[in-house]
mmCIF file of C-alpha atoms in Angstrom:
data_model
loop_
_atom_site.group_PDB
_atom_site.id
_atom_site.type_symbol
_atom_site.label_atom_id
_atom_site.label_comp_id
_atom_site.label_asym_id
_atom_site.label_seq_id
_atom_site.Cartn_x
_atom_site.Cartn_y
_atom_site.Cartn_z
ATOM 1 C CA UNK A 171 -2.931 76.001 12.168
ATOM 2 C CA UNK A 172 -3.827 78.787 9.769
ATOM 3 C CA UNK A 173 -2.232 79.128 6.359
ATOM 4 C CA UNK A 174 0.189 81.884 7.351
ATOM 5 C CA UNK A 175 3.889 81.016 6.910
ATOM 6 C CA UNK A 176 5.566 79.672 10.015
ATOM 7 C CA UNK A 177 7.948 82.216 11.502
ATOM 8 C CA UNK A 178 11.592 81.481 12.300
ATOM 9 C CA UNK A 179 14.392 83.523 13.837
ATOM 10 C CA UNK A 180 17.969 83.129 12.585
ATOM 11 C CA UNK A 181 20.603 84.885 14.686
ATOM 12 C CA UNK A 182 23.682 86.273 13.005
ATOM 13 C CA UNK A 183 21.861 86.090 9.682
ATOM 14 C CA UNK A 184 23.302 89.141 7.978
ATOM 15 C CA UNK A 185 26.324 87.306 6.572
ATOM 16 C CA UNK A 186 28.148 84.000 6.156
ATOM 17 C CA UNK A 187 26.530 80.803 7.391
ATOM 18 C CA UNK A 188 23.617 82.646 8.996
ATOM 19 C CA UNK A 189 22.753 84.387 5.747
ATOM 20 C CA UNK A 190 22.824 81.090 3.855
ATOM 21 C CA UNK A 191 20.528 79.536 6.479
ATOM 22 C CA UNK A 192 18.076 82.445 6.302
ATOM 23 C CA UNK A 193 17.890 82.182 2.506
ATOM 24 C CA UNK A 194 17.445 78.399 2.616
ATOM 25 C CA UNK A 195 14.631 78.557 5.181
ATOM 26 C CA UNK A 196 12.896 81.317 3.232
ATOM 27 C CA UNK A 197 13.062 79.157 0.120
ATOM 28 C CA UNK A 198 11.422 76.401 2.166
ATOM 29 C CA UNK A 199 8.482 78.728 2.829
ATOM 30 C CA UNK A 200 9.245 80.085 6.288
ATOM 31 C CA UNK A 201 8.874 83.736 7.193
ATOM 32 C CA UNK A 202 12.393 84.609 8.348
ATOM 33 C CA UNK A 203 13.405 87.177 10.944
ATOM 34 C CA UNK A 204 16.968 88.169 10.111
ATOM 35 C CA UNK A 205 18.923 89.006 13.259
ATOM 36 C CA UNK A 206 22.042 91.150 13.275
ATOM 37 C CA UNK A 207 24.193 92.866 15.886
ATOM 38 C CA UNK A 208 25.770 95.449 13.596
ATOM 39 C CA UNK A 209 25.932 96.145 9.868
ATOM 40 C CA UNK A 210 22.235 96.911 9.243
ATOM 41 C CA UNK A 211 22.859 97.339 5.524
ATOM 42 C CA UNK A 212 23.894 93.678 5.307
ATOM 43 C CA UNK A 213 20.707 92.616 7.088
ATOM 44 C CA UNK A 214 18.648 94.783 4.734
ATOM 45 C CA UNK A 215 20.290 93.075 1.776
ATOM 46 C CA UNK A 216 19.322 89.626 3.082
ATOM 47 C CA UNK A 217 15.739 90.728 3.747
ATOM 48 C CA UNK A 218 15.491 92.269 0.268
ATOM 49 C CA UNK A 219 16.901 89.151 -1.365
ATOM 50 C CA UNK A 220 14.299 86.988 0.379
ATOM 51 C CA UNK A 221 11.450 89.317 -0.576
ATOM 52 C CA UNK A 222 12.682 89.619 -4.178
ATOM 53 C CA UNK A 223 12.563 85.840 -4.410
ATOM 54 C CA UNK A 224 8.945 85.800 -3.276
ATOM 55 C CA UNK A 225 9.507 85.093 0.418
ATOM 56 C CA UNK A 226 8.701 86.957 3.605
ATOM 57 C CA UNK A 227 11.277 88.446 5.966
ATOM 58 C CA UNK A 228 11.955 91.166 8.472
ATOM 59 C CA UNK A 229 14.953 92.105 10.579
ATOM 60 C CA UNK A 230 15.753 92.503 14.268
ATOM 61 C CA UNK A 231 18.774 94.000 16.012
ATOM 62 C CA UNK A 232 20.346 93.153 19.373
ATOM 63 C CA UNK A 233 23.566 91.862 20.901
ATOM 64 C CA UNK A 234 22.969 88.262 21.994
ATOM 65 C CA UNK A 235 25.454 88.660 24.861
ATOM 66 C CA UNK A 236 23.315 91.380 26.483
ATOM 67 C CA UNK A 237 20.640 89.458 28.388
ATOM 68 C CA UNK A 238 18.208 92.184 29.367
ATOM 69 C CA UNK A 239 18.328 94.003 26.038
ATOM 70 C CA UNK A 240 17.896 90.718 24.156
ATOM 71 C CA UNK A 241 14.910 89.740 26.270
ATOM 72 C CA UNK A 242 13.217 93.122 25.966
ATOM 73 C CA UNK A 243 13.743 93.294 22.211
ATOM 74 C CA UNK A 244 12.420 89.776 21.657
ATOM 75 C CA UNK A 245 9.428 90.327 23.933
ATOM 76 C CA UNK A 246 8.454 93.437 21.967
ATOM 77 C CA UNK A 247 8.806 91.478 18.747
ATOM 78 C CA UNK A 248 6.670 88.629 20.083
ATOM 79 C CA UNK A 249 3.977 91.022 21.263
ATOM 80 C CA UNK A 250 3.741 92.505 17.791
ATOM 81 C CA UNK A 251 4.182 89.406 15.637
ATOM 82 C CA UNK A 252 3.436 86.339 17.738
ATOM 83 C CA UNK A 253 5.565 83.324 18.620
ATOM 84 C CA UNK A 254 8.237 81.776 16.466
ATOM 85 C CA UNK A 255 7.823 78.239 15.150
ATOM 86 C CA UNK A 256 11.581 77.794 15.025
ATOM 87 C CA UNK A 257 14.911 79.295 16.036
ATOM 88 C CA UNK A 258 18.423 78.926 14.663
ATOM 89 C CA UNK A 259 21.064 80.068 17.152
ATOM 90 C CA UNK A 260 23.958 80.854 14.863
ATOM 91 C CA UNK A 261 25.480 84.110 16.176
ATOM 92 C CA UNK A 262 28.941 83.686 17.634
ATOM 93 C CA UNK A 263 32.453 85.078 17.861
ATOM 94 C CA UNK A 264 36.030 83.835 18.147
ATOM 95 C CA UNK A 265 38.973 85.187 20.135
ATOM 96 C CA UNK A 266 41.673 82.649 19.325
ATOM 97 C CA UNK A 267 44.947 82.424 21.195
ATOM 98 C CA UNK A 268 47.106 79.902 23.043
ATOM 99 C CA UNK A 269 45.617 79.305 26.490
ATOM 100 C CA UNK A 270 48.474 80.989 28.457
ATOM 101 C CA UNK A 271 48.022 84.078 26.271
ATOM 102 C CA UNK A 272 44.246 84.378 26.669
ATOM 103 C CA UNK A 273 43.238 87.491 28.550
ATOM 104 C CA UNK A 274 40.097 87.569 30.685
ATOM 105 C CA UNK A 275 37.994 89.231 27.994
ATOM 106 C CA UNK A 276 39.007 86.618 25.409
ATOM 107 C CA UNK A 277 37.366 83.985 27.584
ATOM 108 C CA UNK A 278 34.450 85.994 28.922
ATOM 109 C CA UNK A 279 33.336 87.521 25.639
ATOM 110 C CA UNK A 280 33.335 84.194 23.769
ATOM 111 C CA UNK A 281 31.474 82.352 26.536
ATOM 112 C CA UNK A 282 28.933 85.148 27.049
ATOM 113 C CA UNK A 283 28.255 85.495 23.323
ATOM 114 C CA UNK A 284 28.317 81.893 22.135
ATOM 115 C CA UNK A 285 26.970 80.021 25.162
ATOM 116 C CA UNK A 286 25.307 82.801 27.126
ATOM 117 C CA UNK A 287 23.758 84.040 23.907
ATOM 118 C CA UNK A 288 22.029 80.684 23.457
ATOM 119 C CA UNK A 289 20.288 81.094 26.812
ATOM 120 C CA UNK A 290 19.566 84.778 26.245
ATOM 121 C CA UNK A 291 17.833 84.124 22.921
ATOM 122 C CA UNK A 292 15.964 80.921 23.711
ATOM 123 C CA UNK A 293 14.726 81.793 27.203
ATOM 124 C CA UNK A 294 12.138 84.400 26.074
ATOM 125 C CA UNK A 295 11.062 82.284 23.081
ATOM 126 C CA UNK A 296 10.469 78.792 24.487
ATOM 127 C CA UNK A 297 7.217 79.320 26.389
ATOM 128 C CA UNK A 298 5.546 81.241 23.534
ATOM 129 C CA UNK A 299 6.643 78.430 21.195
ATOM 130 C CA UNK A 300 5.129 75.833 23.536
ATOM 131 C CA UNK A 301 1.883 77.788 23.756
ATOM 132 C CA UNK A 302 1.509 77.668 19.970
ATOM 133 C CA UNK A 303 0.854 73.923 20.339
ATOM 134 C CA UNK A 304 2.247 73.503 16.833
ATOM 135 C CA UNK A 305 5.506 71.687 17.521
ATOM 136 C CA UNK A 306 8.640 73.474 16.444
ATOM 137 C CA UNK A 307 12.292 73.346 15.549
ATOM 138 C CA UNK A 308 15.424 74.580 17.304
ATOM 139 C CA UNK A 309 18.826 74.193 15.662
ATOM 140 C CA UNK A 310 21.923 75.402 17.469
ATOM 141 C CA UNK A 311 25.225 75.882 15.672
ATOM 142 C CA UNK A 312 28.102 74.148 17.425
ATOM 143 C CA UNK A 313 31.427 73.394 15.722
ATOM 144 C CA UNK A 314 33.953 70.666 15.075
ATOM 145 C CA UNK A 315 35.936 72.502 17.778
ATOM 146 C CA UNK A 316 33.182 71.682 20.249
ATOM 147 C CA UNK A 317 33.493 67.989 19.407
ATOM 148 C CA UNK A 318 37.238 67.428 19.386
ATOM 149 C CA UNK A 319 38.813 70.693 20.570
ATOM 150 C CA UNK A 320 41.293 72.753 18.634
ATOM 151 C CA UNK A 321 44.636 74.313 19.464
ATOM 152 C CA UNK A 322 44.281 77.985 20.314
ATOM 153 C CA UNK A 323 40.527 77.697 20.820
ATOM 154 C CA UNK A 324 40.015 76.620 24.424
ATOM 155 C CA UNK A 325 37.435 79.375 24.890
ATOM 156 C CA UNK A 326 35.639 78.726 21.618
ATOM 157 C CA UNK A 327 35.726 74.935 22.050
ATOM 158 C CA UNK A 328 34.312 75.259 25.570
ATOM 159 C CA UNK A 329 31.453 77.437 24.362
ATOM 160 C CA UNK A 330 30.594 75.146 21.458
ATOM 161 C CA UNK A 331 30.785 71.990 23.595
ATOM 162 C CA UNK A 332 28.481 73.708 26.079
ATOM 163 C CA UNK A 333 25.990 74.333 23.303
ATOM 164 C CA UNK A 334 25.871 70.606 22.619
ATOM 165 C CA UNK A 335 25.220 69.769 26.271
ATOM 166 C CA UNK A 336 22.528 72.424 26.622
ATOM 167 C CA UNK A 337 20.856 71.308 23.393
ATOM 168 C CA UNK A 338 20.734 67.659 24.414
ATOM 169 C CA UNK A 339 19.119 68.568 27.740
ATOM 170 C CA UNK A 340 16.631 70.935 26.117
ATOM 171 C CA UNK A 341 15.713 68.284 23.558
ATOM 172 C CA UNK A 342 14.563 65.991 26.357
ATOM 173 C CA UNK A 343 12.508 68.737 27.995
ATOM 174 C CA UNK A 344 10.758 69.777 24.782
ATOM 175 C CA UNK A 345 10.223 66.385 23.154
ATOM 176 C CA UNK A 346 6.727 65.956 24.606
ATOM 177 C CA UNK A 347 5.828 69.308 23.038
ATOM 178 C CA UNK A 348 6.890 67.994 19.618
ATOM 179 C CA UNK A 349 9.672 70.580 19.490
ATOM 180 C CA UNK A 350 12.918 69.085 18.217
ATOM 181 C CA UNK A 351 16.314 70.397 19.286
ATOM 182 C CA UNK A 352 19.454 69.533 17.351
ATOM 183 C CA UNK A 353 22.972 70.808 16.763
ATOM 184 C CA UNK A 354 24.786 71.298 13.499
ATOM 185 C CA UNK A 355 28.566 71.289 13.892
ATOM 186 C CA UNK A 356 30.367 72.826 10.910
ATOM 187 C CA UNK A 357 34.015 72.307 10.197
ATOM 188 C CA UNK A 358 36.050 74.839 8.222
ATOM 189 C CA UNK A 359 33.572 76.752 6.082
ATOM 190 C CA UNK A 360 34.436 79.213 3.323
ATOM 191 C CA UNK A 361 33.763 82.633 4.786
ATOM 192 C CA UNK A 362 35.672 85.905 4.887
ATOM 193 C CA UNK A 363 37.447 84.679 8.044
ATOM 194 C CA UNK A 364 39.254 81.882 6.177
ATOM 195 C CA UNK A 365 42.436 83.147 4.608
ATOM 196 C CA UNK A 366 46.211 83.042 4.606
ATOM 197 C CA UNK A 367 48.317 80.569 6.558
ATOM 198 C CA UNK A 368 45.361 79.223 8.526
ATOM 199 C CA UNK A 369 43.672 78.145 5.311
ATOM 200 C CA UNK A 370 46.769 76.313 4.110
ATOM 201 C CA UNK A 371 47.137 74.435 7.400
ATOM 202 C CA UNK A 372 43.448 73.714 7.884
ATOM 203 C CA UNK A 373 42.912 72.037 4.544
ATOM 204 C CA UNK A 374 45.520 69.394 5.430
ATOM 205 C CA UNK A 375 43.229 68.199 8.259
ATOM 206 C CA UNK A 376 40.201 67.717 5.997
ATOM 207 C CA UNK A 377 39.899 64.309 4.296
ATOM 208 C CA UNK A 378 37.812 65.804 1.477
ATOM 209 C CA UNK A 379 40.616 68.339 0.910
ATOM 210 C CA UNK A 380 38.344 71.345 0.547
ATOM 211 C CA UNK A 381 36.479 73.804 2.719
ATOM 212 C CA UNK A 382 32.748 73.531 3.160
ATOM 213 C CA UNK A 383 30.309 76.035 1.731
ATOM 214 C CA UNK A 384 27.809 78.033 3.809
ATOM 215 C CA UNK A 385 25.097 76.589 1.593
ATOM 216 C CA UNK A 386 26.081 73.042 2.629
ATOM 217 C CA UNK A 387 25.581 73.919 6.293
ATOM 218 C CA UNK A 388 22.327 75.674 5.411
ATOM 219 C CA UNK A 389 21.051 72.593 3.578
ATOM 220 C CA UNK A 390 21.511 70.526 6.729
ATOM 221 C CA UNK A 391 19.655 73.081 8.856
ATOM 222 C CA UNK A 392 16.929 73.308 6.241
ATOM 223 C CA UNK A 393 16.454 69.536 6.364
ATOM 224 C CA UNK A 394 16.156 69.594 10.158
ATOM 225 C CA UNK A 395 13.374 72.170 9.773
ATOM 226 C CA UNK A 396 11.479 70.008 7.297
ATOM 227 C CA UNK A 397 8.567 67.755 8.157
ATOM 228 C CA UNK A 398 10.695 64.776 7.126
ATOM 229 C CA UNK A 399 13.013 65.444 10.083
ATOM 230 C CA UNK A 400 10.253 65.279 12.678
ATOM 231 C CA UNK A 401 11.736 62.187 14.348
ATOM 232 C CA UNK A 402 15.257 63.616 14.655
ATOM 233 C CA UNK A 403 16.044 65.290 17.956
ATOM 234 C CA UNK A 404 18.918 65.483 20.473
ATOM 235 C CA UNK A 405 21.466 64.888 17.708
ATOM 236 C CA UNK A 406 24.682 66.538 16.548
ATOM 237 C CA UNK A 407 25.142 66.517 12.787
ATOM 238 C CA UNK A 408 28.655 67.316 11.587
ATOM 239 C CA UNK A 409 29.270 69.115 8.306
ATOM 240 C CA UNK A 410 33.049 68.993 8.224
ATOM 241 C CA UNK A 411 34.414 67.038 5.302
ATOM 242 C CA UNK A 412 35.385 64.095 7.490
ATOM 243 C CA UNK A 413 37.463 65.945 10.097
ATOM 244 C CA UNK A 414 36.018 63.799 12.898
#
């Protein structure tokens, strides 16, 4: 390989866990493509922060649930910049409700974004990654809900469990190419979505009696991208304070 930084894509990287992952990978020396669906100013802030700290970054916009638009946008990006060494599939949504109260769009939008989005993002990127003949890293964000389920999250739990199954299968397919595929499954992480009554109830389920930090999830992803993690693939690593 040449001495250029290896390029990685982080979806949903304009805020929260995705932002923390983008910053951690940039600190590790990767050139980070910051993906966002909306809020371009937030993405610009992440890119600027990486560059101000001496790293390299750019941004890309698309809705991961829109297959054709995602493919076309990524193919244009690949044509201009070349293949990615690694991908972090982090973008996702929630539409929580008791199962009898879920409307069709609550189910469809979560599945198409969280699980469909995994396929939509990785499908255009895998063959170019293979053709690099440089190995690679894929880390997909699941959730504690995908491991044990959670009341009011049948749609979300299904999507996150599906991510685990897809990742384990993909890990087998890509192992001979020296591309590792793993899942990181966060528990309750301190973001702007954690507040009020939910926060009070959730903390009772956590043996460590605190919420996780985005940086703690990012540190796990960063390790999986390191050379020291080259023999780790097809695994699910939980970052959840002992919830399961």
